[in-house]
Coordinates of C-alpha atoms in Angstrom, one line a residue:
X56 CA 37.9 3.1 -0.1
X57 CA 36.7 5.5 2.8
X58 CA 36.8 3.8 6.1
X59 CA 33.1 2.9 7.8
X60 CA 31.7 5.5 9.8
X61 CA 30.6 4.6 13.4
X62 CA 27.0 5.0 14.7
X63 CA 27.3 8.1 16.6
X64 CA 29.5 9.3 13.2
X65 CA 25.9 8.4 11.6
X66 CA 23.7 9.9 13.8
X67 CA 25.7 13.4 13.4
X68 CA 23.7 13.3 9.7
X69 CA 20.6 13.3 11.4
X70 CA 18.4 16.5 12.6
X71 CA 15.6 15.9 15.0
X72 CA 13.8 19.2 13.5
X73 CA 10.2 18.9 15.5
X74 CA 8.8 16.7 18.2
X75 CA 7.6 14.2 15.2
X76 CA 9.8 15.1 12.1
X77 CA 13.6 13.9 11.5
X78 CA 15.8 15.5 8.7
X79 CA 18.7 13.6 7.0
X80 CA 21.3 15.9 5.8
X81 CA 23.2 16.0 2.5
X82 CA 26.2 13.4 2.8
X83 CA 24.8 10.8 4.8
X84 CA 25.2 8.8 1.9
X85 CA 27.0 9.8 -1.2
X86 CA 25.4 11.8 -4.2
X87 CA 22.1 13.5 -2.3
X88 CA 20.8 16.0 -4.8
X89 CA 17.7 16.5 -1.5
X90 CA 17.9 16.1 1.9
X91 CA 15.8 13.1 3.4
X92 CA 12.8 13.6 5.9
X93 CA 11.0 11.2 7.9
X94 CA 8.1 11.5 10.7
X95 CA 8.0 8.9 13.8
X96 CA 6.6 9.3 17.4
X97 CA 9.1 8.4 20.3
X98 CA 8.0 4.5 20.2
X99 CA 8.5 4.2 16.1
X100 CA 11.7 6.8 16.9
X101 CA 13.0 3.9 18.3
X102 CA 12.2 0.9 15.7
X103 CA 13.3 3.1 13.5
X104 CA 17.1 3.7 15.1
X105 CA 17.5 0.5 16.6
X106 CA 16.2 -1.3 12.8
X107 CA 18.6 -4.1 12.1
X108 CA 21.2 -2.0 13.3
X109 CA 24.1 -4.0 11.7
X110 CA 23.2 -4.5 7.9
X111 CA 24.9 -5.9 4.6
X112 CA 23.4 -3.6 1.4
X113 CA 23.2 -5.9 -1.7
X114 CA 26.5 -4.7 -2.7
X115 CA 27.9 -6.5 0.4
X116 CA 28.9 -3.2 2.0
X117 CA 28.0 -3.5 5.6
X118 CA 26.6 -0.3 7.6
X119 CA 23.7 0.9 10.4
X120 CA 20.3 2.4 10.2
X121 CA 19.1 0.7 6.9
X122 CA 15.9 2.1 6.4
X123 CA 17.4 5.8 6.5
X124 CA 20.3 4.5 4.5
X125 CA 17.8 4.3 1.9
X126 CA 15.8 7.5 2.4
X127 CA 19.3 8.9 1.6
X128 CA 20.1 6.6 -1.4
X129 CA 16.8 8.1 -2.8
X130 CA 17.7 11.2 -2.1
X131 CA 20.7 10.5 -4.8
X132 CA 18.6 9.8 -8.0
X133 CA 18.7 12.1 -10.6
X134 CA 15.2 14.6 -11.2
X135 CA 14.4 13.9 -7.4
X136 CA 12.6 17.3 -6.0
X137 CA 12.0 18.5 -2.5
X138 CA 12.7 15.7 -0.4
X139 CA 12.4 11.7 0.0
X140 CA 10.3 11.1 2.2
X141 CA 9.9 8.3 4.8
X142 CA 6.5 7.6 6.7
X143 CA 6.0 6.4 10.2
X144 CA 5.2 3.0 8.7
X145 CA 8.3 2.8 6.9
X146 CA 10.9 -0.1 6.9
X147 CA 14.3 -1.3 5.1
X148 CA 12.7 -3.2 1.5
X149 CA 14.2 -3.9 -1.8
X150 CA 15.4 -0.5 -3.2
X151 CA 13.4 2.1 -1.9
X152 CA 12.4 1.4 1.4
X153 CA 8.9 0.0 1.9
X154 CA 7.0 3.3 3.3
X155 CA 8.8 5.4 1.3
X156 CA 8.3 8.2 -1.3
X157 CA 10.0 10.7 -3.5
X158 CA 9.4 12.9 -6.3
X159 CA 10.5 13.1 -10.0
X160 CA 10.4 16.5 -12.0
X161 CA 9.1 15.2 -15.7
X162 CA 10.2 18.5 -17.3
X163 CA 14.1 17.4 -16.6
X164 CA 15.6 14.9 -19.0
X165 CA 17.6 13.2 -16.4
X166 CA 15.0 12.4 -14.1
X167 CA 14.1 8.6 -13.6
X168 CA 11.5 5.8 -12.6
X169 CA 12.8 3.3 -10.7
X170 CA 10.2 0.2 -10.1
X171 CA 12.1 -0.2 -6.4
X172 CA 10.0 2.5 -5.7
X173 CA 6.7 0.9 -6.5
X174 CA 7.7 -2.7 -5.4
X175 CA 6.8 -5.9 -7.2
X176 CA 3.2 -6.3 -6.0
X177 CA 2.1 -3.6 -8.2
X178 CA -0.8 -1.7 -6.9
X179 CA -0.8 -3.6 -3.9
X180 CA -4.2 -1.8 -2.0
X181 CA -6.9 -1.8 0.1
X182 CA -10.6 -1.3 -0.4
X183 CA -13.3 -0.8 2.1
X184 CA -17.2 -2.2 1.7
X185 CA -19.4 -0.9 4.0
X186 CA -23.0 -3.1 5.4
X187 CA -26.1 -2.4 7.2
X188 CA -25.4 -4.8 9.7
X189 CA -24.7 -4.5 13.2
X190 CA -22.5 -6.6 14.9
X191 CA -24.9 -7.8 17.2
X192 CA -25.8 -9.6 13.8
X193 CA -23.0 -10.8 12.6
X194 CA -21.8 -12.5 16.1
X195 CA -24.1 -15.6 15.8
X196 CA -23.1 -16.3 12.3
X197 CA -19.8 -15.1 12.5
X198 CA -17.6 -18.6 12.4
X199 CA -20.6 -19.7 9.2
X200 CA -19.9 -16.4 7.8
X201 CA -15.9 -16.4 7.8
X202 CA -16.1 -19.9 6.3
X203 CA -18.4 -18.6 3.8
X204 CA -15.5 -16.6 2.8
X205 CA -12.7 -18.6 2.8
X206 CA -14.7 -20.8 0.8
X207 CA -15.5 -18.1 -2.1
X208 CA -12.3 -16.5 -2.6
X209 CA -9.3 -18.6 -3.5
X210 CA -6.4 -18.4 -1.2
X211 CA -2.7 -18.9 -0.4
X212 CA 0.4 -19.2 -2.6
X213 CA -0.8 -20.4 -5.9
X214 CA -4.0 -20.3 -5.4
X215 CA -6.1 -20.1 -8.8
X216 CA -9.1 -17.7 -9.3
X217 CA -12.8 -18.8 -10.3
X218 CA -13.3 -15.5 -12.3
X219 CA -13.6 -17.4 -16.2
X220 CA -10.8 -15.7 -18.4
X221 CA -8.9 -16.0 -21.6
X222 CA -6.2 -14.4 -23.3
X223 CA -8.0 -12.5 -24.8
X224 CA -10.0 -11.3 -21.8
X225 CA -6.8 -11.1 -19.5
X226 CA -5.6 -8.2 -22.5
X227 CA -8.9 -6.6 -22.2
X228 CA -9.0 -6.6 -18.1
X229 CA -4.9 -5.0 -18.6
X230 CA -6.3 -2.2 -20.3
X231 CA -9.2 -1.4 -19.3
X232 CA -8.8 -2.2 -15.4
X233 CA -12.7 -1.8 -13.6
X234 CA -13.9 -1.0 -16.7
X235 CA -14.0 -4.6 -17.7
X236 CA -14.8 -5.9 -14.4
X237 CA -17.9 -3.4 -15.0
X238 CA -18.6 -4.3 -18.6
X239 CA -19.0 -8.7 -17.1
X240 CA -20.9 -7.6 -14.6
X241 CA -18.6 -8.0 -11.1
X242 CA -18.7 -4.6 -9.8
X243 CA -21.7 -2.1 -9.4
X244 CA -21.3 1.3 -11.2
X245 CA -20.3 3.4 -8.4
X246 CA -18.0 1.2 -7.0
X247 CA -16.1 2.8 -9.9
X248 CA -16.3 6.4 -8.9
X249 CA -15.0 5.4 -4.8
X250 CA -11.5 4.3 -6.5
X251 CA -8.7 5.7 -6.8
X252 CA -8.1 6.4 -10.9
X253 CA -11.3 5.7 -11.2
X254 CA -10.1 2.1 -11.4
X255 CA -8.2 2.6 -14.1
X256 CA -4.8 3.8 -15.6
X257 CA -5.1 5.0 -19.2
X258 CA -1.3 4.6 -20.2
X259 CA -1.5 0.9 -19.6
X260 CA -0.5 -1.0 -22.7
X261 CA -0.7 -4.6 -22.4
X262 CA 1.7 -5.3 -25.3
X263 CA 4.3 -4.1 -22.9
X264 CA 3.7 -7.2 -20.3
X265 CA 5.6 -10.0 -21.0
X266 CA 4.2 -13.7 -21.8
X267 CA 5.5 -15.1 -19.1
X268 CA 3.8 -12.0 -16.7
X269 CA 0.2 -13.2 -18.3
X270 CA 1.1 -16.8 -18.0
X271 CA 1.7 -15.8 -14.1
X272 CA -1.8 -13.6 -14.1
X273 CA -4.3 -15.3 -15.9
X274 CA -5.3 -18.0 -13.5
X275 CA -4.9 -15.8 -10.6
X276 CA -7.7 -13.0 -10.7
X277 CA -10.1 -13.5 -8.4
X278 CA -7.5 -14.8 -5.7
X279 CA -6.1 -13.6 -1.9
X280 CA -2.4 -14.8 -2.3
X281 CA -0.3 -15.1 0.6
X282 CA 2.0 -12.7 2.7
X283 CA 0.2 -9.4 4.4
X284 CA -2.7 -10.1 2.1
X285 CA -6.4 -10.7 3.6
X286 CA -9.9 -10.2 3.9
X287 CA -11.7 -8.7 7.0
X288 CA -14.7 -8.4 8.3
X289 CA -14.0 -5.2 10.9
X290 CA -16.4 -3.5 12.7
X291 CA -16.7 0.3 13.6
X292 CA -14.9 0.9 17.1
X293 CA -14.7 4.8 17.5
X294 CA -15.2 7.7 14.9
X295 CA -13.3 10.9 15.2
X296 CA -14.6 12.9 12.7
X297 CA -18.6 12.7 12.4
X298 CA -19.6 14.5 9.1
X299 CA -16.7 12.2 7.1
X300 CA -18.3 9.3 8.8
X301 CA -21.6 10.3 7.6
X302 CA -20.6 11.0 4.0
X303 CA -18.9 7.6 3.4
X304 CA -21.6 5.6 5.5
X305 CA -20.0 4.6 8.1
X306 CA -21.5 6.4 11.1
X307 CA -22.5 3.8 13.6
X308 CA -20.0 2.4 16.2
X309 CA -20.6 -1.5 15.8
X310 CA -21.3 -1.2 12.0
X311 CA -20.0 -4.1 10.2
X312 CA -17.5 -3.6 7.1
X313 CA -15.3 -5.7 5.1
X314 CA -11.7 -4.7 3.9
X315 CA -9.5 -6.3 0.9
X316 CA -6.1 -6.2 0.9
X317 CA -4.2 -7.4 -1.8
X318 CA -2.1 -6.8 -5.2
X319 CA -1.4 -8.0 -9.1
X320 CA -0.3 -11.2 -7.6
X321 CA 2.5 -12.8 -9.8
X322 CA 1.5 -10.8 -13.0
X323 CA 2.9 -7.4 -11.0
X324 CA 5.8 -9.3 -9.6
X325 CA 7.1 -10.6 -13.4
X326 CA 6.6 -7.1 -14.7
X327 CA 8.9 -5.4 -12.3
X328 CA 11.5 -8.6 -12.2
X329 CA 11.1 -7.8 -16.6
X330 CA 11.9 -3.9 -15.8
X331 CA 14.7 -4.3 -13.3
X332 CA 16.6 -6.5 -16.3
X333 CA 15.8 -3.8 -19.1
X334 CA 16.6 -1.1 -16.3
X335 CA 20.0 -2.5 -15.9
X336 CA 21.4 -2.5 -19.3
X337 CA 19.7 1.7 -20.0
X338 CA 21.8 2.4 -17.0
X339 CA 25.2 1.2 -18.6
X340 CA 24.2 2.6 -22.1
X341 CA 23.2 6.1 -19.6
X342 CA 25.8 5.9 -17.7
X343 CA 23.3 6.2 -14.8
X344 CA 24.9 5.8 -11.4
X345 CA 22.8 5.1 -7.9
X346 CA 24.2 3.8 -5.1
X347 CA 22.5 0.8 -4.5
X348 CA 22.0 -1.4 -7.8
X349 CA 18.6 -2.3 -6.0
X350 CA 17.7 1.1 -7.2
X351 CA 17.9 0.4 -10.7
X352 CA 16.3 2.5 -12.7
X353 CA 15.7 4.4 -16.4
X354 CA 15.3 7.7 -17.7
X355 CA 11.5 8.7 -18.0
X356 CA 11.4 9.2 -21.6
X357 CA 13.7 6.6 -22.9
X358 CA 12.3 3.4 -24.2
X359 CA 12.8 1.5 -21.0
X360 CA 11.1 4.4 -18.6
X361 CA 7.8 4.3 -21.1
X362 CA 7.6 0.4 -21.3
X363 CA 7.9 0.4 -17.8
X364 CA 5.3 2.7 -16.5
X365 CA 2.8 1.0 -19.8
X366 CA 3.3 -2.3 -18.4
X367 CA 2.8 -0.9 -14.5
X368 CA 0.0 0.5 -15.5
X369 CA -1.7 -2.9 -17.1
X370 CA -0.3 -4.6 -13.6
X371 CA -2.2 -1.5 -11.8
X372 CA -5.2 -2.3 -13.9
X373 CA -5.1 -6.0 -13.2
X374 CA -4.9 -5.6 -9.6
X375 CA -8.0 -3.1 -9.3
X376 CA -9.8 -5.8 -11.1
X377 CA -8.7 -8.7 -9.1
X378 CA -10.1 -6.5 -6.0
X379 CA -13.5 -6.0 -7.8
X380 CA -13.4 -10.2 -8.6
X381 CA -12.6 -10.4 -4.6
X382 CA -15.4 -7.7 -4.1
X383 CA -18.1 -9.6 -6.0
X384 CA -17.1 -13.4 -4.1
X385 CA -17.6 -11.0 -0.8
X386 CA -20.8 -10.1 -1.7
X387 CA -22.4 -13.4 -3.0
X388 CA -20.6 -14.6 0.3
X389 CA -22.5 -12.2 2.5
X390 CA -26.0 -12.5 0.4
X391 CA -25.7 -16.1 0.9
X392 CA -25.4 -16.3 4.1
X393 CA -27.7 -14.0 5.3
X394 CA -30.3 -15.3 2.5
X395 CA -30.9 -11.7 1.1
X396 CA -28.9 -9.7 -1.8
X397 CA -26.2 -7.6 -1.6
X398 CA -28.4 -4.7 -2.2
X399 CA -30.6 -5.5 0.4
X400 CA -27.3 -5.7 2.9
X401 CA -26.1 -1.6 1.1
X402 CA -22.1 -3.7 0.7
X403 CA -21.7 0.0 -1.0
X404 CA -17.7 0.3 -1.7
X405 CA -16.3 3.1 0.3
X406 CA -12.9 3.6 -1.3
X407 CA -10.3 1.5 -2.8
X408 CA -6.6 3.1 -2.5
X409 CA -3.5 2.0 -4.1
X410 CA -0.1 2.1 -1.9
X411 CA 2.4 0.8 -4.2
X412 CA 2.3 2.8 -7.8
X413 CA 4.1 5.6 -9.6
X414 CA 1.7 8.2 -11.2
X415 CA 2.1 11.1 -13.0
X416 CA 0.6 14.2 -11.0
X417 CA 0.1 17.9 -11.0
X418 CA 2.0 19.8 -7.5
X419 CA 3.4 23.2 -6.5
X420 CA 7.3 23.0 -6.3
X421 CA 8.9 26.3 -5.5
X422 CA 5.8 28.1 -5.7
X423 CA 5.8 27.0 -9.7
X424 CA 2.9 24.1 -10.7
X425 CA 5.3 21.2 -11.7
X426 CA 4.8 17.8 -13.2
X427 CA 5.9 14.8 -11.1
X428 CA 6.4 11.5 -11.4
X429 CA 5.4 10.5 -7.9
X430 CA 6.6 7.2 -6.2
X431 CA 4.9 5.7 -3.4
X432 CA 5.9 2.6 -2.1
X433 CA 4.0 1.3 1.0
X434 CA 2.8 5.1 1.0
X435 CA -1.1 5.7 0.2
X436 CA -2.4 8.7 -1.8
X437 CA -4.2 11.1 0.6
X438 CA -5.7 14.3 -1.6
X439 CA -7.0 17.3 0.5
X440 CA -10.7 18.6 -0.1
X441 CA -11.4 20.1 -3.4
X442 CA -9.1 17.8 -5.0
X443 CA -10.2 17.3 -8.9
X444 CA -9.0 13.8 -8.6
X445 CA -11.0 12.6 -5.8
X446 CA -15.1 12.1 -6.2
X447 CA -17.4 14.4 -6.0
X448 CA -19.1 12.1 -3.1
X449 CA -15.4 13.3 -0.9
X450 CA -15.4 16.9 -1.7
X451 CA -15.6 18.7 0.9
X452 CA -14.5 15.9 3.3
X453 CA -10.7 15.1 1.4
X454 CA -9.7 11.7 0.2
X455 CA -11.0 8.8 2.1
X456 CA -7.5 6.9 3.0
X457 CA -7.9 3.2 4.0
X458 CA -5.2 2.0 6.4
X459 CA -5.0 -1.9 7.8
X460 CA -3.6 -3.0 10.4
X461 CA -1.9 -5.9 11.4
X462 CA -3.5 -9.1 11.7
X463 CA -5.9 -9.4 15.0
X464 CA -5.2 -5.7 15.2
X465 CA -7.1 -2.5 14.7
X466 CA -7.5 -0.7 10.7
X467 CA -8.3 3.1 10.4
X468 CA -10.0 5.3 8.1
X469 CA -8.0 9.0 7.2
X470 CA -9.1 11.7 5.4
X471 CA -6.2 13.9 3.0
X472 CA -5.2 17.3 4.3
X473 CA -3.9 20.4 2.6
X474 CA -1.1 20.2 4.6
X475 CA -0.2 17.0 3.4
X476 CA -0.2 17.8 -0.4
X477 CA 2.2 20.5 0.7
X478 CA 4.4 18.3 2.8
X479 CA 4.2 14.8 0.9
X480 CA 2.9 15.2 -2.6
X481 CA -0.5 14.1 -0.9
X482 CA 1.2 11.3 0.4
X483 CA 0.5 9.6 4.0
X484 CA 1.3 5.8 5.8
X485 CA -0.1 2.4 4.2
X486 CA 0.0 0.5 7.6
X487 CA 1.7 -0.7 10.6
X488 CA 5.1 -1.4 9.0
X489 CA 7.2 -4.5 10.1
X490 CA 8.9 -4.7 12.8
X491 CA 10.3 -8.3 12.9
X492 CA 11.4 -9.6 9.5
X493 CA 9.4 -13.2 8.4
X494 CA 12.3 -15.2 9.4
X495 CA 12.2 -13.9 12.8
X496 CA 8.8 -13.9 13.1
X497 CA 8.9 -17.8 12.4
X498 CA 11.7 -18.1 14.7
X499 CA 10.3 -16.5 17.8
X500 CA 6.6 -17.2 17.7
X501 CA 4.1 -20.3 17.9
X502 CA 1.4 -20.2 15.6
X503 CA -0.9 -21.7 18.4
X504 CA 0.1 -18.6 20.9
X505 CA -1.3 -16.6 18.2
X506 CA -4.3 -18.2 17.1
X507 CA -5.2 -18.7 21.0
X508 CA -4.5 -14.5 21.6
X509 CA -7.0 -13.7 18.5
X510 CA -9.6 -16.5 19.6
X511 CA -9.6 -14.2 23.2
X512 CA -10.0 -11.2 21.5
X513 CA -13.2 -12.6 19.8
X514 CA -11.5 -13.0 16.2
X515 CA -12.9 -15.5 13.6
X516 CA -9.5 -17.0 11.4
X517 CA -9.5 -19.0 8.5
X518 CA -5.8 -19.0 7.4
X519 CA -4.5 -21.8 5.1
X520 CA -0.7 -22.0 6.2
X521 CA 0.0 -21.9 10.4
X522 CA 3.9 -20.6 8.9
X523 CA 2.0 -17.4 8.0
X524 CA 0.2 -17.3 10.8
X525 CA 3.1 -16.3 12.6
X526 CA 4.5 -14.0 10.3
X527 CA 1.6 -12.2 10.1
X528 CA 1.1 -12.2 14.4
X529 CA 0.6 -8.3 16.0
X530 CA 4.2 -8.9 17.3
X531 CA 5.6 -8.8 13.9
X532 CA 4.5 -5.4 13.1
X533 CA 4.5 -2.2 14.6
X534 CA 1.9 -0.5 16.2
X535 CA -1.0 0.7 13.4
X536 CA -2.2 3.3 16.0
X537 CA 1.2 4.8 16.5
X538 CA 1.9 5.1 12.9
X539 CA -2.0 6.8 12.3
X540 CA -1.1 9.5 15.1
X541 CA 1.8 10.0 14.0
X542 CA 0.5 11.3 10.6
X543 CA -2.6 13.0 12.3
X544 CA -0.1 14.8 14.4
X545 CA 2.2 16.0 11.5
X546 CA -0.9 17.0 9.5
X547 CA -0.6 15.3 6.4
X548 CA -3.6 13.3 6.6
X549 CA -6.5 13.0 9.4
X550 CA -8.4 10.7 11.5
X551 CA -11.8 9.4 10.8
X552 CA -12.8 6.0 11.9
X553 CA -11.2 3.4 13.7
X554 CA -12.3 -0.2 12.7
X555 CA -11.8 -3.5 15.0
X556 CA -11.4 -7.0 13.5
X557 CA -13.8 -9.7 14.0
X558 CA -13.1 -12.5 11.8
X559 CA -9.9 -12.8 9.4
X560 CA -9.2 -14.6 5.9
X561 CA -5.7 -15.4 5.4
X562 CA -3.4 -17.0 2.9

């Protein structure tokens, strides 16, 4: 067995190539078939070198700079093209590293999905509703109006959704994603055309999803869960690009918005816990070596790679429709409160963006038009103008790209760039990215400290569990506004709005 390298024996693997971009060469770890690229400022420069400097990989092999140890162990799966890639958000997760994405060329046999590089909360997102309101109406209802929340949608681990739903109906909702939510009457028509897929991924087959994934799903839609998840009510702070403003209706500082974050819940977690069993035994019968069994994976075209990506796709579905459930509590929440409709108050959906999916997608590799399977984990889709896939509402202004912040902290609002399809597959950050892991955070913070910071800053909470509280505090994450200028200044997506919190619904 080689003998460990040393840190500075590490760090001669890695290239500082610009003042914003790092290159990891071929070698760092065994088996690269690309080199590894990630972009940080100076601040994340440092998170990013200094990241739980002495680790233990999950085949007990200790070692230093986990988060580009991974970069690198993507780099080493086979069909891989260009680069993996790690955004300024990005930190040390299971498999691929959360903030992290790569590329797989469908036209080579060997080339494989691996569902560490989507995560378990499948099509974990964000979605952004915009309001006529002001702030200046909102403040004097705002502690009625976050209750009013909290009390429509369902919260916290194993918290059970109001949304009425059978078997039968659960099948239907896999399929046919915010298509059903449209057909029972929870989402307006348009919200369908300001999501991503349109709110739905046609290859999902829900004959591919376990029993015990549905058993997990079905009394969840409609519900918050725990962890990073919530529901915001922000308000419009500063706006850097005016005509994108305009076109997604957003184009008054104090404007009051809502964002939903959340995922498929415990229906996406069974489906990749199913996959990573399946995965295992296609990679002995392959003969499929990675470096990290974390990074299990399977051939695209073999049975296990198709069943996979069907069943993601249902779990994709499920979550887009568990955000239109959430969508339609917020709205009823709103109306009743402020004794009008939800037409009356324009709660138009802005855009609703995925940040943990694999899709199948159309790019120019090598000057040649290739088709990839593209992984992004904690990484948000971010299409330049003129896109086909975007609507024909962001044209000319590039895909709107929603990205939250930590809790009590600001969100922003991006726009795709050109330059970003060509760099990232179209590919920018998801959010701030931890910094301390939840253990720590639990360790070194008092949820009162925290509660008493955000009641300074003006900021409504209704949070069922003070333990998250504290995992969720600004400390435990990195800084949202470092990570958004850090894409802006590489170019592979662009500032639009910044959005400040003023009340916060929490798990």
């Amino acid at each position: 067995m080689p003998k460990p390298r040393t840190y500075l024996e590490e760090l001669e693997f890695i290239d500082k190539v610009s003042s914003h971009t790092f290159r990891i060469k071929k070698g760092f770890v065994p088996n690269m078939n690309v080199e590894g690229k990630f972009f940080v400022n100076p601040s994340l420069e440092h998170l990013m070198f200094e990241e739980l400097k002495h680790f233990t990989n999950s085949q007990g092999i200790g070692g230093f700079l986990p988060g580009m140890k991974q970069i690198g162990n993507v780099a080493s799966l086979p069909g891989i093209v260009k680069n993996s890639i790690g955004l300024p958000d990005i930190h040390s997760g299971y498999g691929f590293a959360i903030g992290n994405m790569a590329a797989f060329d469908m036209s080579n046999p060997d080339s494989v999905v691996s569902p560490g590089g989507v995560g378990f909360d499948i099509n974990c997102g964000v979605r952004l509703i915009r309001t006529n309101l002001s702030v200046k109406d909102v403040e004097p209802v705002k502690e009625q109006l976050a209750q009013s929340l909290f009390d429509h949608i369902p919260v916290g681990v194993g918290s059970k959704g109001i949304i009425p739903m059978g078997a039968k109906d659960l099948d239907e909702a896999l399929e046919m994603g915010m298509d059903w939510s449209l057909r029972e009457g929870y989402i307006w028509a348009e919200d369908k055309e300001h999501c991503e897929e349109y709110g739905r991924m046609l290859q999902a087959d829900p004959s591919k999803v376990s029993v015990k994934a549905k058993k997990r799903g079905l009394p969840q839609l409609g519900t918050l869960g725990a962890g990073n998840h919530y529901a915001e009510i922000q308000v419009v702070d500063e706006i850097f690009d005016n005509y994108a403003a305009k076109t997604m209706g957003l184009d008054r500082k104090g404007q009051v918005c809502i964002m939903i974050h959340c995922g498929s819940r415990g229906l996406g977690h069974q489906v990749a816990t199913d996959a990573l069993v399946s995965m295992e035994r296609a990679m002995s019968r392959d003969n499929i070596e990675v470096n990290d069994r974390q990074l299990a994976c399977a051939r695209i075209g073999s049975t296990e790679g198709k069943n996979y990506l069907s069943a993601m796709a249902a779990a994709a579905n499920y979550a887009w429709v568990n955000r239109s459930s959430m969508t339609f509590l917020t709205r009823q929440a709103f109306a009743k409160v402020f004794n009008t409709t939800p037409d009356d108050l324009d709660m138009h959906m802005i855009y609703d963006v995925s940040h943990n999916v694999a899709k199948i997608e159309e790019h120019i590799v090598e000057n040649k038009l290739k088709t990839l399977l593209v992984h992004r984990k904690g990484a948000t889709r971010a299409f330049p103008p003129h896109h086909p896939l975007i609507p024909v509402d962001y044209q000319i202004t590039g895909q709107p790209v929603l990205i939250g912040g930590s809790m009590g902290t600001c969100s922003y609002v991006l726009t795709g760039t050109e330059h970003g399809m060509k760099e990232t597959f179209g590919t920018t950050c998801h959010g701030a990215g931890r910094a301390l892991s939840r253990a720590k955070s639990r360790r070194n913070l008092d949820y009162l400290e925290v509660l008493d910071k955000l009641k300074e800053k003006g900021i409504a909470i209704r949070v069922a569990s003070p333990k998250l509280v504290m995992e969720e505090a600004p400390e435990s994450y990195k800084d949202v506004t470092d990570v958004v200028d850090t894409c802006h200044a590489v170019g592979i997506s662009k500032k639009a709005i910044k959005l400040r919190p003023i009340a916060v619904i929490k798990g």
